[in-house]
PDB file of C-alpha atoms in Angstrom:
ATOM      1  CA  UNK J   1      54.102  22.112 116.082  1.00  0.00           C
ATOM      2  CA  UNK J   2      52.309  18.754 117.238  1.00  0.00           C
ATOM      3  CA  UNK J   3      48.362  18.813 117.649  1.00  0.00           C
ATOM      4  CA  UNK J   4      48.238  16.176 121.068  1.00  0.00           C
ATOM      5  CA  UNK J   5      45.418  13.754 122.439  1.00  0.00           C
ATOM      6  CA  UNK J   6      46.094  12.518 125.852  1.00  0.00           C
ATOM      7  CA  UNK J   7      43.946   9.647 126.661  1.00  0.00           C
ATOM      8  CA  UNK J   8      43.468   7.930 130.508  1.00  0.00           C
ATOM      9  CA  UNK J   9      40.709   7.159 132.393  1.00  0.00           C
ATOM     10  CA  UNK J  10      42.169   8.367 135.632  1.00  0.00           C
ATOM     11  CA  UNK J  11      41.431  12.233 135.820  1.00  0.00           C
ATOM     12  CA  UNK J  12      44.025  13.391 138.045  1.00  0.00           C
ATOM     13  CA  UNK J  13      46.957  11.116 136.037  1.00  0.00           C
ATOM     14  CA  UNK J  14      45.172  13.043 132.540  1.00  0.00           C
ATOM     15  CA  UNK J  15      45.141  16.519 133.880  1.00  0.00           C
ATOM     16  CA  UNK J  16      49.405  16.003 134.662  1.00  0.00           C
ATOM     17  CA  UNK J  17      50.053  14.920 131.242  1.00  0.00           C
ATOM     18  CA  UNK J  18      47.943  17.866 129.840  1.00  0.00           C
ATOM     19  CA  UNK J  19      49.320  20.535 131.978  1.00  0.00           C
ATOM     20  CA  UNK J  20      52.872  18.614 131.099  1.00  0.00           C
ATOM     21  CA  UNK J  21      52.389  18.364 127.088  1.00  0.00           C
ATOM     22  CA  UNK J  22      50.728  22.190 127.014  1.00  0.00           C
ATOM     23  CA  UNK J  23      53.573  23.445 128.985  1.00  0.00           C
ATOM     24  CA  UNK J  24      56.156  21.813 125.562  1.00  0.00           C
ATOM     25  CA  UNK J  25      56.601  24.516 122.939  1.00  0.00           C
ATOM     26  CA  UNK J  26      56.426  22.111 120.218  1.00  0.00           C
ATOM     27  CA  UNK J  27      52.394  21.151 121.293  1.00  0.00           C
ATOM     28  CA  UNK J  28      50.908  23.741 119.607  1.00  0.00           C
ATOM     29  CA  UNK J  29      47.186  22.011 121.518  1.00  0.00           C
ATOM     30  CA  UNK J  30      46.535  19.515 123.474  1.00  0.00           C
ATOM     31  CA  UNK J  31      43.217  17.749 124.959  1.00  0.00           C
ATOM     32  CA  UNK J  32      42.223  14.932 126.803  1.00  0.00           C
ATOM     33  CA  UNK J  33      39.597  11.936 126.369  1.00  0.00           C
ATOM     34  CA  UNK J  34      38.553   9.866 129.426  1.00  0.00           C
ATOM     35  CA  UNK J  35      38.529   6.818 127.672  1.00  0.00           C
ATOM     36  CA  UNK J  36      39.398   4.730 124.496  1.00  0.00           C
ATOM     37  CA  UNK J  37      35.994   5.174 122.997  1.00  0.00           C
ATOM     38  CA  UNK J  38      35.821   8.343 123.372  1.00  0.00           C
ATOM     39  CA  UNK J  39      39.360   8.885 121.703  1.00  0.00           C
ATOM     40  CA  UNK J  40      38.339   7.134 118.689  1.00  0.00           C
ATOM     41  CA  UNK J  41      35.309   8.920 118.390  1.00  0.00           C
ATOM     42  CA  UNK J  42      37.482  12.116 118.212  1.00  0.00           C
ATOM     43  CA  UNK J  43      40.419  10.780 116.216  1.00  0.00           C
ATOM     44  CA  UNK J  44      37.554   9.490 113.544  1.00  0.00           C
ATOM     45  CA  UNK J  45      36.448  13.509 113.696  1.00  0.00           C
ATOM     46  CA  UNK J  46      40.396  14.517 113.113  1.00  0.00           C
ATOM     47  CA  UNK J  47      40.908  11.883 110.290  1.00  0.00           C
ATOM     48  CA  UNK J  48      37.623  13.247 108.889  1.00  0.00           C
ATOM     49  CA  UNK J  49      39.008  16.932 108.263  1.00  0.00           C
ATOM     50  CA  UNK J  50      42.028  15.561 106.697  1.00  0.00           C
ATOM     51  CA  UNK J  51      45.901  16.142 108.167  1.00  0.00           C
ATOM     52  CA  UNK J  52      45.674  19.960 107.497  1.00  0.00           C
ATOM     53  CA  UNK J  53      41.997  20.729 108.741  1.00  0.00           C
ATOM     54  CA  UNK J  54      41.082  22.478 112.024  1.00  0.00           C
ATOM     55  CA  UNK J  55      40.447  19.230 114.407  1.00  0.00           C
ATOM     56  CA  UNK J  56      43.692  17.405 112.921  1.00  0.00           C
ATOM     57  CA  UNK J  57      45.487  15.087 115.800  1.00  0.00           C
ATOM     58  CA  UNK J  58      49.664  14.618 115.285  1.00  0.00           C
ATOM     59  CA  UNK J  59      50.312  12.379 118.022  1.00  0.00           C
ATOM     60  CA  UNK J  60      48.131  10.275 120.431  1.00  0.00           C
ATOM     61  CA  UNK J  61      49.345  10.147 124.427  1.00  0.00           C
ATOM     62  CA  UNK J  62      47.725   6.970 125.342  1.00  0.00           C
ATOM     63  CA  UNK J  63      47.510   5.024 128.609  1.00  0.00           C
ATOM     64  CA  UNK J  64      46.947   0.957 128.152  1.00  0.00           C
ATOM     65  CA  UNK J  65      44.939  -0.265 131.038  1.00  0.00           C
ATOM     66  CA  UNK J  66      41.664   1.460 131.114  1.00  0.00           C
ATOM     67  CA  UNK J  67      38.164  -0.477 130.899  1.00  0.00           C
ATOM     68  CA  UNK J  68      36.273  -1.593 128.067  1.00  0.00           C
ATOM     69  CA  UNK J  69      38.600  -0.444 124.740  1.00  0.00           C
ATOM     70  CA  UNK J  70      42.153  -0.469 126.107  1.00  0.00           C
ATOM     71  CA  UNK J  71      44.882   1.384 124.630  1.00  0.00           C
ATOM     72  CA  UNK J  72      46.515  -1.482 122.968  1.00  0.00           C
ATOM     73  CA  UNK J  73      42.859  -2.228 121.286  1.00  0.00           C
ATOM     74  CA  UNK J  74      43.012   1.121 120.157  1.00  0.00           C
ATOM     75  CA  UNK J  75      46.765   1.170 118.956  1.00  0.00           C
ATOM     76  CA  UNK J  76      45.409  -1.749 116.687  1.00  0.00           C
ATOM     77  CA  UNK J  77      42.435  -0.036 115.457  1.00  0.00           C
ATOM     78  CA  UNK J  78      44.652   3.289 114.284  1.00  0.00           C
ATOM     79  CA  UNK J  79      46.834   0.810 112.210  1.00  0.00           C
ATOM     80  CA  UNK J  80      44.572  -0.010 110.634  1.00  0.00           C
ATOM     81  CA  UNK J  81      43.836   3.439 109.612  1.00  0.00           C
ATOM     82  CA  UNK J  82      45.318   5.083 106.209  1.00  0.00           C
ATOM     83  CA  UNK J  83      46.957   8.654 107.516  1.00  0.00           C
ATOM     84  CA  UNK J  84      46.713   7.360 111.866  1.00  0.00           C
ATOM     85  CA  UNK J  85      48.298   9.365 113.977  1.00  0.00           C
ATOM     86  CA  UNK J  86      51.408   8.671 115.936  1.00  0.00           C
ATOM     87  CA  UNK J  87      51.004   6.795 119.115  1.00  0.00           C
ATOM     88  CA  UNK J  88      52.919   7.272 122.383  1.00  0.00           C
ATOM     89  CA  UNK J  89      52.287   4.830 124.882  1.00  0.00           C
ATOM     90  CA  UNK J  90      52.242   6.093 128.548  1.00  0.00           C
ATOM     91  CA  UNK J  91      51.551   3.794 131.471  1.00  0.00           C
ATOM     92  CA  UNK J  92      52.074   2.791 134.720  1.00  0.00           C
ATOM     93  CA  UNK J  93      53.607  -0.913 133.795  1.00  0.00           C
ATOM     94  CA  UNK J  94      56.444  -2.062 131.790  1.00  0.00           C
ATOM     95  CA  UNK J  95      54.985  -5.324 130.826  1.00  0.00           C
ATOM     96  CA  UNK J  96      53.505  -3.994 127.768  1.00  0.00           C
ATOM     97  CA  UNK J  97      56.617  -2.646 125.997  1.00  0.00           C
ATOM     98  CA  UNK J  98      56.867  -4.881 123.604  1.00  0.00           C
ATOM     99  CA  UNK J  99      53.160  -5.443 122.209  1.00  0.00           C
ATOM    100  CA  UNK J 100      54.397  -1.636 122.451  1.00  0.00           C
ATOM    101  CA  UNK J 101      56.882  -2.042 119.640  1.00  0.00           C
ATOM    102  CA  UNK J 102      55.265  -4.526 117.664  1.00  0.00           C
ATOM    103  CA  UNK J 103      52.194  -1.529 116.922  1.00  0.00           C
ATOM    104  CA  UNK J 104      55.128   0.479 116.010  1.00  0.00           C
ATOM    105  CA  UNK J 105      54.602   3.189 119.154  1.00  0.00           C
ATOM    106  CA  UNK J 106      56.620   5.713 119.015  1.00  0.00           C
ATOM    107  CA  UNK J 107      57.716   6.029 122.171  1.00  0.00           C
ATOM    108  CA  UNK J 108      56.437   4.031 125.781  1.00  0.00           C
ATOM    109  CA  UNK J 109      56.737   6.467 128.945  1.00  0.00           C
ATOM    110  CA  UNK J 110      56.454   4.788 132.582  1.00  0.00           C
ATOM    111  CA  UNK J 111      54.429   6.400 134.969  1.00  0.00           C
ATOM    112  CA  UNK J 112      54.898   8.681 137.040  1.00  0.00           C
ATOM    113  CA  UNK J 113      55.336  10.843 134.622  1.00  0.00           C
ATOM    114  CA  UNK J 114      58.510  13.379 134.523  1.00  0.00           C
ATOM    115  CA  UNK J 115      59.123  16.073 132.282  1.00  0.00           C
ATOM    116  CA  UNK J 116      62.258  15.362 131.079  1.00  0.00           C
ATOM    117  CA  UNK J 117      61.125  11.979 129.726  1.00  0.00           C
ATOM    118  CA  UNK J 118      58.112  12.948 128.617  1.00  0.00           C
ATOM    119  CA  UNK J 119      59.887  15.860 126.111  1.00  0.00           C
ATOM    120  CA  UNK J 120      62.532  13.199 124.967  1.00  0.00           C
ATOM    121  CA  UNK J 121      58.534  11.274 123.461  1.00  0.00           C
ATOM    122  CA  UNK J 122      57.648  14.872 122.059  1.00  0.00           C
ATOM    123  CA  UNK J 123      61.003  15.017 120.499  1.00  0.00           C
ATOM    124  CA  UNK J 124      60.697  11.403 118.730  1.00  0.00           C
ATOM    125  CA  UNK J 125      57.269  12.320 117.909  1.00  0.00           C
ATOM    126  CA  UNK J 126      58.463  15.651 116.142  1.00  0.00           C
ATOM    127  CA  UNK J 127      61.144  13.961 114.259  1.00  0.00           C
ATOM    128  CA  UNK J 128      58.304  11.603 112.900  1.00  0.00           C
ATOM    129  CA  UNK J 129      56.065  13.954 112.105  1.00  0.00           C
ATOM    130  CA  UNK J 130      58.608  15.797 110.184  1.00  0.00           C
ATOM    131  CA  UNK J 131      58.353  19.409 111.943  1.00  0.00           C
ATOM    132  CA  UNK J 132      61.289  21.116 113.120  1.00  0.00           C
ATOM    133  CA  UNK J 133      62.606  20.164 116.943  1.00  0.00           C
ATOM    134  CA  UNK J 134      63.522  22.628 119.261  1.00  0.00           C
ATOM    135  CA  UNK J 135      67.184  22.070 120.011  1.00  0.00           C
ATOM    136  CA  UNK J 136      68.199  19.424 122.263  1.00  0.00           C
ATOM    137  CA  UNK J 137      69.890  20.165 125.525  1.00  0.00           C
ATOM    138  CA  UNK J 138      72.939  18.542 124.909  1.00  0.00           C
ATOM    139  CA  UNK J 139      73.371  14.851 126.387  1.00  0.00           C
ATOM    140  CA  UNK J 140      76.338  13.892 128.408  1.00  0.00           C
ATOM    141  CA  UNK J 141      78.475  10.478 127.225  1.00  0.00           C
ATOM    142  CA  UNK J 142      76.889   7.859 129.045  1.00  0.00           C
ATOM    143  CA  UNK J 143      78.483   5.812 132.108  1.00  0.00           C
ATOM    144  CA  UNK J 144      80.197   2.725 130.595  1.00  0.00           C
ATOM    145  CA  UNK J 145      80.133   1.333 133.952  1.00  0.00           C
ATOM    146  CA  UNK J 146      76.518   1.826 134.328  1.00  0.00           C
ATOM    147  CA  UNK J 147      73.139   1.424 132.467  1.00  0.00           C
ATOM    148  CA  UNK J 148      70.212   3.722 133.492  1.00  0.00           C
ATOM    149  CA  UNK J 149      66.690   2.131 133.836  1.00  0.00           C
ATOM    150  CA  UNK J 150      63.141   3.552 134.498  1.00  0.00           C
ATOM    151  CA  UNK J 151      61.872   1.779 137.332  1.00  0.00           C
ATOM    152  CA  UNK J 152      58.249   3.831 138.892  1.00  0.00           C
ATOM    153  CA  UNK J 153      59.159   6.985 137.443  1.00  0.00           C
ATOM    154  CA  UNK J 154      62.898   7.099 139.029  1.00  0.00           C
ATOM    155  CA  UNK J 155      65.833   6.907 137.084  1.00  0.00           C
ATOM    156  CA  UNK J 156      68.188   3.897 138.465  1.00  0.00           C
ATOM    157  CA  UNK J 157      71.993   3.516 137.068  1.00  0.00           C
ATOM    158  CA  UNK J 158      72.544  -0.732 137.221  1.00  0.00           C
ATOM    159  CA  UNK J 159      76.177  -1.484 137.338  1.00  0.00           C
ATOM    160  CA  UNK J 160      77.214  -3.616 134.801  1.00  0.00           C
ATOM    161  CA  UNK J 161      79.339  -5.286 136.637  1.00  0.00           C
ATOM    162  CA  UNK J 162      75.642  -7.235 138.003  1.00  0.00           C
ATOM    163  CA  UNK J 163      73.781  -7.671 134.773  1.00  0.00           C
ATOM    164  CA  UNK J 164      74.257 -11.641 133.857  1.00  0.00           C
ATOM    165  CA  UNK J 165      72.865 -11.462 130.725  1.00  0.00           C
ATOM    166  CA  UNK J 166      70.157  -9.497 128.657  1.00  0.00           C
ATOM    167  CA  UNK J 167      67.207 -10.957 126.809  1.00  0.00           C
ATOM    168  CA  UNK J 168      66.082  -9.350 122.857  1.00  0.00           C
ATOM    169  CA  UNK J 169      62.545  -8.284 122.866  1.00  0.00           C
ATOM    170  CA  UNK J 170      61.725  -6.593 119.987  1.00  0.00           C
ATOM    171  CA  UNK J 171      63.602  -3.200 119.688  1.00  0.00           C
ATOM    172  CA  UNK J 172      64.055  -3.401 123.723  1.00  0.00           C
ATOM    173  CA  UNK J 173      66.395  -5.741 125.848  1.00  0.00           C
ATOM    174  CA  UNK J 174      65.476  -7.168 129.222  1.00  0.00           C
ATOM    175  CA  UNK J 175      68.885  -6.721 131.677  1.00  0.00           C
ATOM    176  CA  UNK J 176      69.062  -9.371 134.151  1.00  0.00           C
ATOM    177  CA  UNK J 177      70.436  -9.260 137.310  1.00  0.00           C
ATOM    178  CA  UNK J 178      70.593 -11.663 140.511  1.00  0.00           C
ATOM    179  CA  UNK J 179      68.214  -8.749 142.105  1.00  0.00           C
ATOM    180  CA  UNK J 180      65.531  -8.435 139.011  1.00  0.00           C
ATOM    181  CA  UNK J 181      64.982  -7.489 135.407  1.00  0.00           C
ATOM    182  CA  UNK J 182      64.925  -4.016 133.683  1.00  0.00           C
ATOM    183  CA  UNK J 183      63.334  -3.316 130.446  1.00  0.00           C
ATOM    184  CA  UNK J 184      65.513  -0.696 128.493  1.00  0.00           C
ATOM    185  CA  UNK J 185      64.992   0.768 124.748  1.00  0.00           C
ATOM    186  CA  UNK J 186      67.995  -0.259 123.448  1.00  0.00           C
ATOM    187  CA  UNK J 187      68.519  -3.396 120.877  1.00  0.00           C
ATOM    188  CA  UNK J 188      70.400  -6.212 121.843  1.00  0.00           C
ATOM    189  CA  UNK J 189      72.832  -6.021 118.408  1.00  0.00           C
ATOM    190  CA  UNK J 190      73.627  -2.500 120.496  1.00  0.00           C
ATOM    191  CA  UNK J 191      74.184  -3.776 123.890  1.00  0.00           C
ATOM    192  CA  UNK J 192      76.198  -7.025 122.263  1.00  0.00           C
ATOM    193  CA  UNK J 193      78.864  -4.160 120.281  1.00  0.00           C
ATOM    194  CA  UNK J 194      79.019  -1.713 123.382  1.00  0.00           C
ATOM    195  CA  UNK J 195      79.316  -4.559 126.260  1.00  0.00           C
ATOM    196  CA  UNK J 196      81.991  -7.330 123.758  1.00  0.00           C
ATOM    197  CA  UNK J 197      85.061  -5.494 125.474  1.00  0.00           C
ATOM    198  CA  UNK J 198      83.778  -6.129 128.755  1.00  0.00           C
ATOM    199  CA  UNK J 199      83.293  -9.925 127.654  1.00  0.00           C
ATOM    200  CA  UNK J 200      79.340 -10.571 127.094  1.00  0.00           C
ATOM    201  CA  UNK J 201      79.173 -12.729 124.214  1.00  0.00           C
ATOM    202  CA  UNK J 202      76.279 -13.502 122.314  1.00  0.00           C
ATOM    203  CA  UNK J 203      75.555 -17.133 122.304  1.00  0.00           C
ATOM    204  CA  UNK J 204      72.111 -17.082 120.634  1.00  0.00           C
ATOM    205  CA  UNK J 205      69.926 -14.608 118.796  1.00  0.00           C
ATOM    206  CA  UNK J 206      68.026 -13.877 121.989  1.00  0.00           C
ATOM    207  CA  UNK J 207      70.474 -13.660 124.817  1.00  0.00           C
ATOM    208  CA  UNK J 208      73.840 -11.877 125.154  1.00  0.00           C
ATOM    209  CA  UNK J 209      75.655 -13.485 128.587  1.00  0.00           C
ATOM    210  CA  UNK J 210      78.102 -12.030 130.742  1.00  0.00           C
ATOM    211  CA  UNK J 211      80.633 -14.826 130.682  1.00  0.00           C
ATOM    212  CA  UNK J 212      81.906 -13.995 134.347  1.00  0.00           C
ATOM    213  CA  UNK J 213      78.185 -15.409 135.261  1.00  0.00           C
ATOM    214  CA  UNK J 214      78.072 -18.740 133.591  1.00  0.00           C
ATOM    215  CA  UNK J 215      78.679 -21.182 136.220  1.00  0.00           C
ATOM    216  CA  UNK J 216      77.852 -24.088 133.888  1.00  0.00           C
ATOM    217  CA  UNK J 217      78.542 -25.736 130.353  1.00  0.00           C
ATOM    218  CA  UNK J 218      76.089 -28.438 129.409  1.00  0.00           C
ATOM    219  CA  UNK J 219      76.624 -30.492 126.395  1.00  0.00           C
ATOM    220  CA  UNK J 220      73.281 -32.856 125.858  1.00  0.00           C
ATOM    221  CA  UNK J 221      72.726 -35.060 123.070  1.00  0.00           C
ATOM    222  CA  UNK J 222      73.932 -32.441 121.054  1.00  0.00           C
ATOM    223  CA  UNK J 223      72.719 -29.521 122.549  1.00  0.00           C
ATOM    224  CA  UNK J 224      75.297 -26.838 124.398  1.00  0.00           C
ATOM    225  CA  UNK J 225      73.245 -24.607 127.002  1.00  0.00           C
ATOM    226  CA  UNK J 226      74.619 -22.434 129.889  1.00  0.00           C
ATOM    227  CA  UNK J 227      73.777 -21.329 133.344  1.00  0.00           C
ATOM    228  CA  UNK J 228      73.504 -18.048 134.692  1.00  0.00           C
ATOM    229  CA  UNK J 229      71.897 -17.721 137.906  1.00  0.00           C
ATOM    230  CA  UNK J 230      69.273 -20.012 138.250  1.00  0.00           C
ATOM    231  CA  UNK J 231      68.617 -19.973 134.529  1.00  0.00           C
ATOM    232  CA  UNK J 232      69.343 -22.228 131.447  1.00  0.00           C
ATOM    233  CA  UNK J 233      69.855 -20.566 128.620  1.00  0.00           C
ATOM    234  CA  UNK J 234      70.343 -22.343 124.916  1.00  0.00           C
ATOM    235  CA  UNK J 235      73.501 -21.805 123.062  1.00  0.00           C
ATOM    236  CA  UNK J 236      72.558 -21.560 119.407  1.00  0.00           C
ATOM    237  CA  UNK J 237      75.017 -24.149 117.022  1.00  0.00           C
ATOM    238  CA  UNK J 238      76.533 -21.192 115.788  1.00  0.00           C
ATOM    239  CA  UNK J 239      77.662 -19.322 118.813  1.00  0.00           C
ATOM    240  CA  UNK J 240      78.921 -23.177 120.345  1.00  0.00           C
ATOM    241  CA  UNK J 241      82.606 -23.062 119.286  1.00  0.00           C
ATOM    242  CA  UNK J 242      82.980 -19.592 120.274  1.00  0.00           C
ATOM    243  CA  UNK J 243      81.724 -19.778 123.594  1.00  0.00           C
ATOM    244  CA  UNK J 244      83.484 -22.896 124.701  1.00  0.00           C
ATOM    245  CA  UNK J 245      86.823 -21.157 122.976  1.00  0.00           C
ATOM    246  CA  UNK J 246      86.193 -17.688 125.320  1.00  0.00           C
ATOM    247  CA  UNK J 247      85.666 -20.116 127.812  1.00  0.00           C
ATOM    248  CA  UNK J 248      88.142 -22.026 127.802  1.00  0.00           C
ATOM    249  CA  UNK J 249      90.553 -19.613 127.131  1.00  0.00           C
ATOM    250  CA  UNK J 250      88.719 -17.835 129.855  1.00  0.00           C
ATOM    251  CA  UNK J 251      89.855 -20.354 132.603  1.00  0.00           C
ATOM    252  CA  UNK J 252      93.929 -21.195 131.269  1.00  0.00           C
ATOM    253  CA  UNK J 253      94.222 -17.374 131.377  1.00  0.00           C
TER     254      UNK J 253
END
């Protein structure tokens, strides 16, 4: 059983998450600070009583933007902490996924808020913690055709078919498409094994391309780049040969 904090400075947006995290049998409590200060003052209180006393905190629910100390301030303070508790980032902006993953979060939930998504955090935060999960409704195979995304809350399936290439940052990808950009939590080692039969290559340690999408090979004083879109991307010396290969191959085919 997790012991929660939910911190935001927007009352309405904390009393959700509360009456969301109380309603999750594996929250054994949960209560809410309207700001970063006054979060610390009450994790310093929990870290006090030690891991097993009465005002212990598992897991911190913590919006970003909020004024004065934001949540990313505090993320840095915790880490610096011996025994901090685990941090799962919930906010209404993607942008910050991943500072996110570089403070080791646990999880990063996009506002609104739904249920579902928010017990799949709970779940990752139980694992880490060590207690015992309630079992997991089982998970259908995913689409191969499709990749779901988070955009405002809503769950969006992205053909793959339209993604022209996907950018590494951190333990999350950015998909690109000629209509936007999605930030998903998947690595792009993943996404380069799962997507090589349906010929994105990887052509530098950053970006995996769809080669259907490369309308361009540019060789430069010794430099190979590509574009995609309206974008020129930089083919790393090792992932050269191959590419022009699959490309030329590509086009005699």
């Amino acid at each position: 059983m997790l012991r929660a904090l939910a911190v935001d400075d927007e009352r309405p947006s904390l009393e959700e998450l509360l009456y969301l995290l109380t309603a999750d049998p594996r929250i054994s409590s949960a209560e809410g600070a309207g700001d970063a200060t006054e979060a610390l003052r009450r994790i310093n209180r929990a870290l006090e009583c030690g891991p097993d006393g009465p005002e212990a905190i598992d897991v911190v629910f913590l919006d970003i933007q909020m004024p004065g100390l934001d949540g990313l301030d505090l993320a840095r303070l915790l880490g610096g902490f011996a025994q901090p508790p685990l941090v799962v980032f919930v906010t209404a902006h993607e942008d910050f996924a991943v500072q996110a993953f570089d403070l080791k979060a646990v999880d990063y939930v996009l506002k609104p808020v739904r249920k579902e998504r928010l017990a799949e955090a709970v779940r990752r935060a139980a694992e880490q913690r060590g207690t015992t999960p309630s079992p997991r409704i089982p998970v259908h195979e995913p689409d191969p055709d499709h990749m779901p995304v988070e955009l405002g809350g809503v769950t969006r399936f992205v053909p793959v078919d339209e993604i022209t290439h996907a950018e590494a940052q951190g333990d999350y990808a950015r998909l690109h498409t000629d209509r936007g950009s999605h930030l998903v939590r998947i690595p792009l080692s993943t996404l380069e094994e799962r997507w090589r039969s349906r010929g994105f290559v990887r052509i530098h340690r950053r970006h995996l391309v769809a080669l259907r999408h490369i309308g361009e090979l540019r060789l430069d004083a010794g430099t190979v780049s590509v574009i995609v879109g309206s974008e020129e991307l930089q083919v790393s010396r090792r992932h050269a040969r191959e590419l022009r290969d699959l490309l030329m191959r590509r086009t005699t085919n």
